């Protein structure tokens, strides 16, 4: 499809944090903007675990892309699956449609990396897409019902793989769900026998945070009865069972994989072209970009978010939402510079900090690379940050209402199991396109 106007065409693949941020930043560039995604909504990934544990509805974290697009001059949205890119011909092939571009921004996000663990792709639940979160919620509810019906203890065992923010936050939320709403919903079950096991390969939790905050997190989880195994790996996953690296065999109906990501790169017309187009492919299969976020061989192509390997001060960035937002801004600014005949500028990430929530009144935060917070203040800060960044007034209102309901009544409204569980639990093989 050739542009019907004389305006330069900018194609953005991915309606996640970086893609949407870039599109909005380009609103005054005077260019035609085409946003392509396999979903017609933007997913607020940091709150997916709250969908999975019944805090909030799926719609709360899904914001319609067209709500943004209609406010951007000369922009349109295309719901399609990317089949391949032809960087030489400057074409995007999506659902059989060929789309020419002058500038291309890749913001395709990531998919789950199973690290070669046998059985993990088939028998675990991921938590990277909205479908993943809904499937996990259904599985948790199904497990409780099966425990009532059969009395089998494995239905009350939940194994979480990965001790980063997602794993920690999920473990805390699941524990509160078991001792709160589920304790009232299932009087026939002795939920004191329920078990949450958090497996972390490293020697501490939250490795992207300073050591003291990881230690605080470990103590808080263990005080709540969560079994945290450090320096332990999952060796294999079987239907209803998991094997750990220390030889432990554990019967568990629900295994959740939050460890490891893999860049979700579109296919190219020339199979070896990623190495030729960029400065190689780094760990997690991310595209190594120039400091300006451009591909080395194709200066009109940018990569941002989880698909891009970006370094600062010789160290790779962590791949979190604030980085994607700033990269979206930087890529958009550089495209605008190119449109004006100017040179792109290197990306410089300003690290405002990071925060994670553990449970009620317990959180950790590391601000401006110097200030360490833990406890209720960090918990409140986390709540405020996520309420601020969640797009849409209606979404924020729904989120705040759900949080207040849980806080004052210790009740979670979204405990309905609307569809049956998948025969093979994992949904992560479906490549996400809306994350960053």
GROMACS .gro file of C-alpha atoms in nm:
model
  436
    1UNK     CA    1   0.000   0.000   0.000
    2UNK     CA    2   0.153   0.325  -0.117
    3UNK     CA    3   0.079   0.649   0.066
    4UNK     CA    4  -0.200   0.845  -0.102
    5UNK     CA    5  -0.057   1.171   0.027
    6UNK     CA    6   0.273   1.349  -0.018
    7UNK     CA    7   0.339   1.323   0.352
    8UNK     CA    8   0.618   1.092   0.466
    9UNK     CA    9   0.479   0.774   0.618
   10UNK     CA   10   0.588   0.652   0.960
   11UNK     CA   11   0.487   0.295   1.043
   12UNK     CA   12   0.487   0.195   1.410
   13UNK     CA   13   0.464  -0.177   1.487
   14UNK     CA   14   0.332  -0.237   1.836
   15UNK     CA   15   0.082  -0.041   2.046
   16UNK     CA   16   0.266  -0.086   2.374
   17UNK     CA   17   0.439   0.173   2.588
   18UNK     CA   18   0.705   0.276   2.337
   19UNK     CA   19   0.485   0.258   2.027
   20UNK     CA   20   0.199   0.467   2.163
   21UNK     CA   21   0.433   0.716   2.325
   22UNK     CA   22   0.614   0.766   1.993
   23UNK     CA   23   0.289   0.804   1.799
   24UNK     CA   24   0.163   1.075   2.032
   25UNK     CA   25   0.500   1.250   2.022
   26UNK     CA   26   0.487   1.251   1.641
   27UNK     CA   27   0.144   1.416   1.630
   28UNK     CA   28   0.293   1.746   1.510
   29UNK     CA   29   0.549   1.598   1.273
   30UNK     CA   30   0.329   1.656   0.969
   31UNK     CA   31   0.367   1.292   0.867
   32UNK     CA   32   0.123   1.011   0.801
   33UNK     CA   33   0.135   0.771   1.095
   34UNK     CA   34   0.024   0.407   1.076
   35UNK     CA   35   0.011   0.202   1.398
   36UNK     CA   36  -0.009  -0.176   1.357
   37UNK     CA   37  -0.090  -0.425   1.631
   38UNK     CA   38  -0.252  -0.767   1.661
   39UNK     CA   39  -0.483  -0.627   1.932
   40UNK     CA   40  -0.698  -0.316   1.920
   41UNK     CA   41  -0.605  -0.227   2.276
   42UNK     CA   42  -0.299  -0.122   2.471
   43UNK     CA   43  -0.216  -0.354   2.760
   44UNK     CA   44  -0.095  -0.204   3.087
   45UNK     CA   45   0.136  -0.495   3.159
   46UNK     CA   46   0.245  -0.402   3.517
   47UNK     CA   47  -0.106  -0.477   3.646
   48UNK     CA   48  -0.164  -0.809   3.471
   49UNK     CA   49  -0.096  -0.998   3.792
   50UNK     CA   50  -0.388  -0.812   3.953
   51UNK     CA   51  -0.617  -0.936   3.676
   52UNK     CA   52  -0.491  -1.289   3.742
   53UNK     CA   53  -0.562  -1.264   4.116
   54UNK     CA   54  -0.905  -1.103   4.093
   55UNK     CA   55  -0.816  -0.749   4.203
   56UNK     CA   56  -0.934  -0.586   3.880
   57UNK     CA   57  -1.125  -0.667   3.563
   58UNK     CA   58  -0.942  -0.736   3.235
   59UNK     CA   59  -1.093  -0.422   3.084
   60UNK     CA   60  -0.920  -0.208   3.346
   61UNK     CA   61  -0.577  -0.274   3.193
   62UNK     CA   62  -0.691  -0.262   2.829
   63UNK     CA   63  -0.721   0.082   2.669
   64UNK     CA   64  -0.860   0.116   2.312
   65UNK     CA   65  -0.584   0.217   2.072
   66UNK     CA   66  -0.826   0.410   1.853
   67UNK     CA   67  -0.902   0.644   2.144
   68UNK     CA   68  -0.548   0.774   2.097
   69UNK     CA   69  -0.531   0.745   1.720
   70UNK     CA   70  -0.838   0.959   1.658
   71UNK     CA   71  -0.666   1.249   1.835
   72UNK     CA   72  -0.344   1.227   1.631
   73UNK     CA   73  -0.356   1.417   1.299
   74UNK     CA   74  -0.303   1.201   0.989
   75UNK     CA   75  -0.285   0.882   1.197
   76UNK     CA   76  -0.465   0.553   1.152
   77UNK     CA   77  -0.467   0.212   1.313
   78UNK     CA   78  -0.437  -0.124   1.140
   79UNK     CA   79  -0.538  -0.442   1.322
   80UNK     CA   80  -0.311  -0.702   1.169
   81UNK     CA   81  -0.046  -0.966   1.232
   82UNK     CA   82   0.301  -0.885   1.101
   83UNK     CA   83   0.423  -1.157   0.866
   84UNK     CA   84   0.759  -1.014   0.767
   85UNK     CA   85   0.959  -0.699   0.701
   86UNK     CA   86   1.153  -0.611   0.388
   87UNK     CA   87   1.399  -0.351   0.505
   88UNK     CA   88   1.561  -0.307   0.164
   89UNK     CA   89   1.231  -0.228  -0.008
   90UNK     CA   90   1.096  -0.045   0.297
   91UNK     CA   91   0.786  -0.260   0.320
   92UNK     CA   92   0.585  -0.417   0.601
   93UNK     CA   93   0.386  -0.729   0.512
   94UNK     CA   94   0.088  -0.765   0.746
   95UNK     CA   95  -0.193  -1.016   0.685
   96UNK     CA   96  -0.103  -1.022   0.317
   97UNK     CA   97  -0.109  -0.643   0.287
   98UNK     CA   98   0.211  -0.472   0.172
   99UNK     CA   99   0.265  -0.136   0.337
  100UNK     CA  100   0.539   0.102   0.225
  101UNK     CA  101   0.711   0.326   0.478
  102UNK     CA  102   0.960   0.609   0.496
  103UNK     CA  103   1.038   0.549   0.862
  104UNK     CA  104   0.978   0.236   1.068
  105UNK     CA  105   0.959   0.206   1.446
  106UNK     CA  106   0.974  -0.144   1.596
  107UNK     CA  107   0.803  -0.164   1.935
  108UNK     CA  108   0.698  -0.528   1.924
  109UNK     CA  109   0.774  -0.616   2.285
  110UNK     CA  110   0.878  -0.956   2.412
  111UNK     CA  111   0.762  -1.309   2.466
  112UNK     CA  112   0.836  -1.556   2.743
  113UNK     CA  113   1.174  -1.726   2.747
  114UNK     CA  114   1.160  -2.075   2.897
  115UNK     CA  115   1.537  -2.118   2.923
  116UNK     CA  116   1.529  -2.465   2.771
  117UNK     CA  117   1.347  -2.620   3.068
  118UNK     CA  118   1.173  -2.941   2.955
  119UNK     CA  119   0.796  -2.917   2.979
  120UNK     CA  120   0.788  -2.546   3.065
  121UNK     CA  121   0.632  -2.425   2.737
  122UNK     CA  122   0.359  -2.689   2.759
  123UNK     CA  123   0.277  -2.701   3.129
  124UNK     CA  124   0.323  -2.354   3.276
  125UNK     CA  125   0.128  -2.032   3.272
  126UNK     CA  126   0.294  -1.714   3.148
  127UNK     CA  127   0.196  -1.360   3.246
  128UNK     CA  128   0.283  -1.131   2.957
  129UNK     CA  129  -0.050  -1.075   2.782
  130UNK     CA  130  -0.408  -1.009   2.882
  131UNK     CA  131  -0.503  -1.357   2.762
  132UNK     CA  132  -0.231  -1.498   2.989
  133UNK     CA  133  -0.375  -1.315   3.290
  134UNK     CA  134  -0.731  -1.431   3.220
  135UNK     CA  135  -0.614  -1.789   3.170
  136UNK     CA  136  -0.424  -1.781   3.499
  137UNK     CA  137  -0.723  -1.642   3.687
  138UNK     CA  138  -0.936  -1.924   3.547
  139UNK     CA  139  -0.674  -2.179   3.648
  140UNK     CA  140  -0.651  -2.049   4.006
  141UNK     CA  141  -1.029  -2.064   4.045
  142UNK     CA  142  -1.046  -2.405   3.878
  143UNK     CA  143  -0.780  -2.538   4.114
  144UNK     CA  144  -0.981  -2.435   4.420
  145UNK     CA  145  -1.294  -2.600   4.281
  146UNK     CA  146  -1.099  -2.918   4.205
  147UNK     CA  147  -0.961  -2.917   4.558
  148UNK     CA  148  -1.317  -2.904   4.692
  149UNK     CA  149  -1.428  -3.185   4.463
  150UNK     CA  150  -1.132  -3.423   4.498
  151UNK     CA  151  -0.949  -3.327   4.817
  152UNK     CA  152  -0.623  -3.356   4.622
  153UNK     CA  153  -0.356  -3.137   4.785
  154UNK     CA  154  -0.177  -3.061   4.458
  155UNK     CA  155  -0.458  -2.822   4.363
  156UNK     CA  156  -0.357  -2.601   4.654
  157UNK     CA  157   0.008  -2.579   4.550
  158UNK     CA  158   0.117  -2.280   4.338
  159UNK     CA  159   0.472  -2.259   4.206
  160UNK     CA  160   0.597  -1.922   4.078
  161UNK     CA  161   0.921  -1.926   3.878
  162UNK     CA  162   1.116  -1.601   3.888
  163UNK     CA  163   1.195  -1.361   4.171
  164UNK     CA  164   1.170  -1.032   3.983
  165UNK     CA  165   0.892  -0.778   4.038
  166UNK     CA  166   0.626  -0.984   3.859
  167UNK     CA  167   0.699  -1.299   4.058
  168UNK     CA  168   0.717  -1.113   4.390
  169UNK     CA  169   0.399  -0.914   4.331
  170UNK     CA  170   0.210  -1.220   4.213
  171UNK     CA  171   0.319  -1.423   4.515
  172UNK     CA  172   0.204  -1.155   4.757
  173UNK     CA  173  -0.129  -1.101   4.581
  174UNK     CA  174  -0.200  -1.473   4.562
  175UNK     CA  175  -0.128  -1.517   4.933
  176UNK     CA  176  -0.369  -1.236   5.019
  177UNK     CA  177  -0.631  -1.394   4.793
  178UNK     CA  178  -0.599  -1.729   4.971
  179UNK     CA  179  -0.619  -1.593   5.327
  180UNK     CA  180  -0.889  -1.335   5.243
  181UNK     CA  181  -1.167  -1.390   4.987
  182UNK     CA  182  -1.092  -1.760   4.929
  183UNK     CA  183  -1.092  -1.831   5.302
  184UNK     CA  184  -1.452  -1.708   5.311
  185UNK     CA  185  -1.552  -1.862   4.977
  186UNK     CA  186  -1.426  -2.212   5.052
  187UNK     CA  187  -1.508  -2.301   5.415
  188UNK     CA  188  -1.478  -2.670   5.327
  189UNK     CA  189  -1.106  -2.627   5.253
  190UNK     CA  190  -0.825  -2.590   5.503
  191UNK     CA  191  -0.641  -2.314   5.319
  192UNK     CA  192  -0.373  -2.305   5.586
  193UNK     CA  193  -0.243  -2.609   5.396
  194UNK     CA  194  -0.222  -2.414   5.070
  195UNK     CA  195   0.133  -2.356   4.957
  196UNK     CA  196   0.297  -2.086   4.746
  197UNK     CA  197   0.652  -2.162   4.634
  198UNK     CA  198   0.862  -1.884   4.478
  199UNK     CA  199   1.170  -2.015   4.295
  200UNK     CA  200   1.457  -1.778   4.217
  201UNK     CA  201   1.779  -1.885   4.045
  202UNK     CA  202   1.981  -1.596   4.190
  203UNK     CA  203   2.093  -1.539   4.546
  204UNK     CA  204   1.835  -1.267   4.616
  205UNK     CA  205   1.497  -1.137   4.510
  206UNK     CA  206   1.447  -0.825   4.297
  207UNK     CA  207   1.801  -0.824   4.149
  208UNK     CA  208   1.742  -0.486   3.983
  209UNK     CA  209   1.697  -0.329   4.329
  210UNK     CA  210   1.968  -0.266   4.591
  211UNK     CA  211   2.049  -0.559   4.822
  212UNK     CA  212   1.872  -0.421   5.133
  213UNK     CA  213   1.542  -0.396   4.946
  214UNK     CA  214   1.574  -0.750   4.817
  215UNK     CA  215   1.638  -0.865   5.173
  216UNK     CA  216   1.333  -0.677   5.302
  217UNK     CA  217   1.122  -0.839   5.030
  218UNK     CA  218   1.245  -1.186   5.124
  219UNK     CA  219   1.159  -1.134   5.490
  220UNK     CA  220   0.813  -0.998   5.411
  221UNK     CA  221   0.723  -1.291   5.187
  222UNK     CA  222   0.849  -1.551   5.432
  223UNK     CA  223   0.660  -1.384   5.718
  224UNK     CA  224   0.346  -1.437   5.513
  225UNK     CA  225   0.412  -1.807   5.477
  226UNK     CA  226   0.548  -1.802   5.122
  227UNK     CA  227   0.820  -2.062   5.062
  228UNK     CA  228   1.102  -1.874   4.886
  229UNK     CA  229   1.382  -2.085   4.736
  230UNK     CA  230   1.691  -1.887   4.639
  231UNK     CA  231   1.968  -2.024   4.417
  232UNK     CA  232   1.725  -2.284   4.293
  233UNK     CA  233   1.620  -2.358   3.938
  234UNK     CA  234   1.335  -2.549   3.785
  235UNK     CA  235   1.481  -2.857   3.616
  236UNK     CA  236   1.163  -2.984   3.450
  237UNK     CA  237   0.788  -2.934   3.448
  238UNK     CA  238   0.538  -3.215   3.402
  239UNK     CA  239   0.160  -3.217   3.410
  240UNK     CA  240   0.075  -3.140   3.772
  241UNK     CA  241   0.436  -3.163   3.891
  242UNK     CA  242   0.762  -2.972   3.897
  243UNK     CA  243   1.120  -3.086   3.953
  244UNK     CA  244   1.372  -2.848   4.112
  245UNK     CA  245   1.747  -2.837   4.058
  246UNK     CA  246   1.810  -2.978   4.407
  247UNK     CA  247   1.617  -3.291   4.315
  248UNK     CA  248   1.294  -3.194   4.490
  249UNK     CA  249   0.981  -3.330   4.323
  250UNK     CA  250   0.670  -3.130   4.399
  251UNK     CA  251   0.311  -3.206   4.302
  252UNK     CA  252   0.153  -2.881   4.184
  253UNK     CA  253  -0.143  -2.816   3.958
  254UNK     CA  254  -0.039  -2.458   3.884
  255UNK     CA  255   0.310  -2.351   3.775
  256UNK     CA  256   0.353  -1.987   3.672
  257UNK     CA  257   0.654  -1.876   3.468
  258UNK     CA  258   0.771  -1.517   3.519
  259UNK     CA  259   1.143  -1.577   3.456
  260UNK     CA  260   1.304  -1.472   3.131
  261UNK     CA  261   1.199  -1.274   2.826
  262UNK     CA  262   1.277  -1.310   2.459
  263UNK     CA  263   1.255  -1.028   2.207
  264UNK     CA  264   0.953  -1.061   1.979
  265UNK     CA  265   1.125  -0.973   1.652
  266UNK     CA  266   0.927  -0.981   1.327
  267UNK     CA  267   1.060  -1.208   1.054
  268UNK     CA  268   1.267  -1.051   0.780
  269UNK     CA  269   1.262  -1.123   0.408
  270UNK     CA  270   1.630  -1.214   0.442
  271UNK     CA  271   1.675  -1.458   0.733
  272UNK     CA  272   2.021  -1.335   0.835
  273UNK     CA  273   1.930  -0.970   0.802
  274UNK     CA  274   1.896  -0.890   1.173
  275UNK     CA  275   2.270  -0.925   1.217
  276UNK     CA  276   2.326  -0.736   0.896
  277UNK     CA  277   2.069  -0.468   0.975
  278UNK     CA  278   2.179  -0.398   1.332
  279UNK     CA  279   2.499  -0.443   1.528
  280UNK     CA  280   2.412  -0.804   1.593
  281UNK     CA  281   2.163  -0.973   1.823
  282UNK     CA  282   2.237  -0.977   2.196
  283UNK     CA  283   2.114  -1.200   2.476
  284UNK     CA  284   1.738  -1.258   2.481
  285UNK     CA  285   1.759  -1.220   2.100
  286UNK     CA  286   1.729  -0.844   2.127
  287UNK     CA  287   1.834  -0.624   1.836
  288UNK     CA  288   2.150  -0.429   1.917
  289UNK     CA  289   2.080  -0.071   1.813
  290UNK     CA  290   2.294   0.237   1.774
  291UNK     CA  291   2.298   0.491   2.061
  292UNK     CA  292   2.036   0.681   1.861
  293UNK     CA  293   1.809   0.368   1.868
  294UNK     CA  294   1.856   0.325   1.492
  295UNK     CA  295   1.955   0.008   1.312
  296UNK     CA  296   2.314   0.038   1.191
  297UNK     CA  297   2.245  -0.043   0.827
  298UNK     CA  298   1.901   0.119   0.807
  299UNK     CA  299   1.902   0.466   0.966
  300UNK     CA  300   1.530   0.506   0.891
  301UNK     CA  301   1.446   0.206   1.115
  302UNK     CA  302   1.430   0.235   1.494
  303UNK     CA  303   1.388  -0.032   1.763
  304UNK     CA  304   1.259   0.045   2.113
  305UNK     CA  305   1.139  -0.129   2.426
  306UNK     CA  306   1.186  -0.500   2.488
  307UNK     CA  307   1.285  -0.575   2.129
  308UNK     CA  308   1.592  -0.350   2.150
  309UNK     CA  309   1.922  -0.407   2.328
  310UNK     CA  310   2.007  -0.062   2.464
  311UNK     CA  311   2.314   0.011   2.674
  312UNK     CA  312   2.394   0.302   2.898
  313UNK     CA  313   2.732   0.346   3.065
  314UNK     CA  314   2.831   0.009   2.926
  315UNK     CA  315   2.544  -0.178   3.094
  316UNK     CA  316   2.221  -0.301   2.931
  317UNK     CA  317   1.898  -0.144   3.050
  318UNK     CA  318   1.651  -0.359   3.239
  319UNK     CA  319   1.366  -0.349   2.989
  320UNK     CA  320   1.098  -0.190   3.207
  321UNK     CA  321   0.808   0.036   3.113
  322UNK     CA  322   0.975   0.371   3.203
  323UNK     CA  323   1.262   0.286   2.970
  324UNK     CA  324   1.020   0.205   2.688
  325UNK     CA  325   0.834   0.533   2.740
  326UNK     CA  326   1.152   0.738   2.721
  327UNK     CA  327   1.276   0.540   2.421
  328UNK     CA  328   0.947   0.608   2.243
  329UNK     CA  329   0.997   0.979   2.302
  330UNK     CA  330   1.360   0.965   2.189
  331UNK     CA  331   1.287   0.770   1.871
  332UNK     CA  332   1.003   1.007   1.781
  333UNK     CA  333   1.226   1.310   1.839
  334UNK     CA  334   1.497   1.161   1.619
  335UNK     CA  335   1.251   1.090   1.338
  336UNK     CA  336   1.136   1.451   1.360
  337UNK     CA  337   1.499   1.562   1.339
  338UNK     CA  338   1.550   1.351   1.029
  339UNK     CA  339   1.239   1.500   0.872
  340UNK     CA  340   1.395   1.843   0.926
  341UNK     CA  341   1.728   1.732   0.782
  342UNK     CA  342   1.901   1.720   1.119
  343UNK     CA  343   2.110   1.445   1.278
  344UNK     CA  344   1.956   1.206   1.533
  345UNK     CA  345   2.079   1.236   1.891
  346UNK     CA  346   2.186   0.955   2.127
  347UNK     CA  347   1.930   0.823   2.371
  348UNK     CA  348   2.003   0.912   2.733
  349UNK     CA  349   1.786   0.732   2.987
  350UNK     CA  350   1.697   0.923   3.302
  351UNK     CA  351   1.636   0.664   3.572
  352UNK     CA  352   1.368   0.803   3.801
  353UNK     CA  353   1.369   0.479   3.995
  354UNK     CA  354   1.163   0.167   4.034
  355UNK     CA  355   0.911   0.027   4.279
  356UNK     CA  356   0.753  -0.306   4.363
  357UNK     CA  357   0.466  -0.402   4.588
  358UNK     CA  358   0.479  -0.706   4.815
  359UNK     CA  359   0.150  -0.700   5.003
  360UNK     CA  360  -0.075  -0.465   5.197
  361UNK     CA  361   0.137  -0.186   5.351
  362UNK     CA  362   0.457  -0.348   5.223
  363UNK     CA  363   0.651  -0.227   4.922
  364UNK     CA  364   0.999  -0.127   4.810
  365UNK     CA  365   1.120   0.166   4.600
  366UNK     CA  366   1.456   0.287   4.473
  367UNK     CA  367   1.443   0.648   4.358
  368UNK     CA  368   1.691   0.853   4.158
  369UNK     CA  369   1.962   0.590   4.208
  370UNK     CA  370   2.008   0.691   4.571
  371UNK     CA  371   1.692   0.686   4.786
  372UNK     CA  372   1.580   0.348   4.925
  373UNK     CA  373   1.229   0.312   5.065
  374UNK     CA  374   1.049   0.015   5.216
  375UNK     CA  375   0.722  -0.039   5.398
  376UNK     CA  376   0.395   0.158   5.379
  377UNK     CA  377   0.547   0.466   5.212
  378UNK     CA  378   0.689   0.260   4.926
  379UNK     CA  379   0.356   0.077   4.902
  380UNK     CA  380   0.167   0.407   4.867
  381UNK     CA  381   0.421   0.533   4.615
  382UNK     CA  382   0.372   0.223   4.402
  383UNK     CA  383  -0.005   0.270   4.409
  384UNK     CA  384   0.024   0.635   4.307
  385UNK     CA  385   0.267   0.566   4.022
  386UNK     CA  386   0.050   0.299   3.865
  387UNK     CA  387  -0.269   0.498   3.908
  388UNK     CA  388  -0.101   0.793   3.738
  389UNK     CA  389   0.039   0.602   3.441
  390UNK     CA  390  -0.266   0.386   3.370
  391UNK     CA  391  -0.427   0.540   3.060
  392UNK     CA  392  -0.791   0.647   3.055
  393UNK     CA  393  -1.002   0.823   3.317
  394UNK     CA  394  -1.255   0.539   3.321
  395UNK     CA  395  -0.975   0.286   3.369
  396UNK     CA  396  -0.826   0.484   3.657
  397UNK     CA  397  -1.167   0.515   3.822
  398UNK     CA  398  -1.225   0.141   3.791
  399UNK     CA  399  -0.879   0.068   3.929
  400UNK     CA  400  -0.922   0.298   4.228
  401UNK     CA  401  -1.266   0.153   4.302
  402UNK     CA  402  -1.128  -0.202   4.297
  403UNK     CA  403  -0.838  -0.110   4.522
  404UNK     CA  404  -1.064   0.065   4.774
  405UNK     CA  405  -1.298  -0.233   4.780
  406UNK     CA  406  -1.010  -0.467   4.852
  407UNK     CA  407  -0.856  -0.236   5.111
  408UNK     CA  408  -1.168  -0.171   5.318
  409UNK     CA  409  -1.359  -0.496   5.267
  410UNK     CA  410  -1.079  -0.739   5.179
  411UNK     CA  411  -1.291  -0.850   4.889
  412UNK     CA  412  -1.208  -0.903   4.524
  413UNK     CA  413  -1.493  -0.869   4.281
  414UNK     CA  414  -1.350  -1.065   3.991
  415UNK     CA  415  -1.364  -1.427   4.101
  416UNK     CA  416  -1.579  -1.557   3.818
  417UNK     CA  417  -1.446  -1.842   3.608
  418UNK     CA  418  -1.589  -1.753   3.270
  419UNK     CA  419  -1.420  -2.010   3.045
  420UNK     CA  420  -1.280  -2.359   3.104
  421UNK     CA  421  -0.906  -2.400   3.154
  422UNK     CA  422  -0.692  -2.484   2.854
  423UNK     CA  423  -0.586  -2.847   2.826
  424UNK     CA  424  -0.228  -2.726   2.808
  425UNK     CA  425  -0.200  -2.442   3.050
  426UNK     CA  426   0.059  -2.217   2.894
  427UNK     CA  427  -0.054  -1.928   2.677
  428UNK     CA  428   0.293  -1.779   2.638
  429UNK     CA  429   0.354  -1.941   2.300
  430UNK     CA  430   0.120  -1.677   2.157
  431UNK     CA  431   0.356  -1.395   2.079
  432UNK     CA  432   0.255  -1.071   2.251
  433UNK     CA  433   0.256  -0.756   2.044
  434UNK     CA  434   0.139  -0.492   2.284
  435UNK     CA  435   0.382  -0.485   2.567
  436UNK     CA  436   0.647  -0.232   2.497
   0.00000   0.00000   0.00000
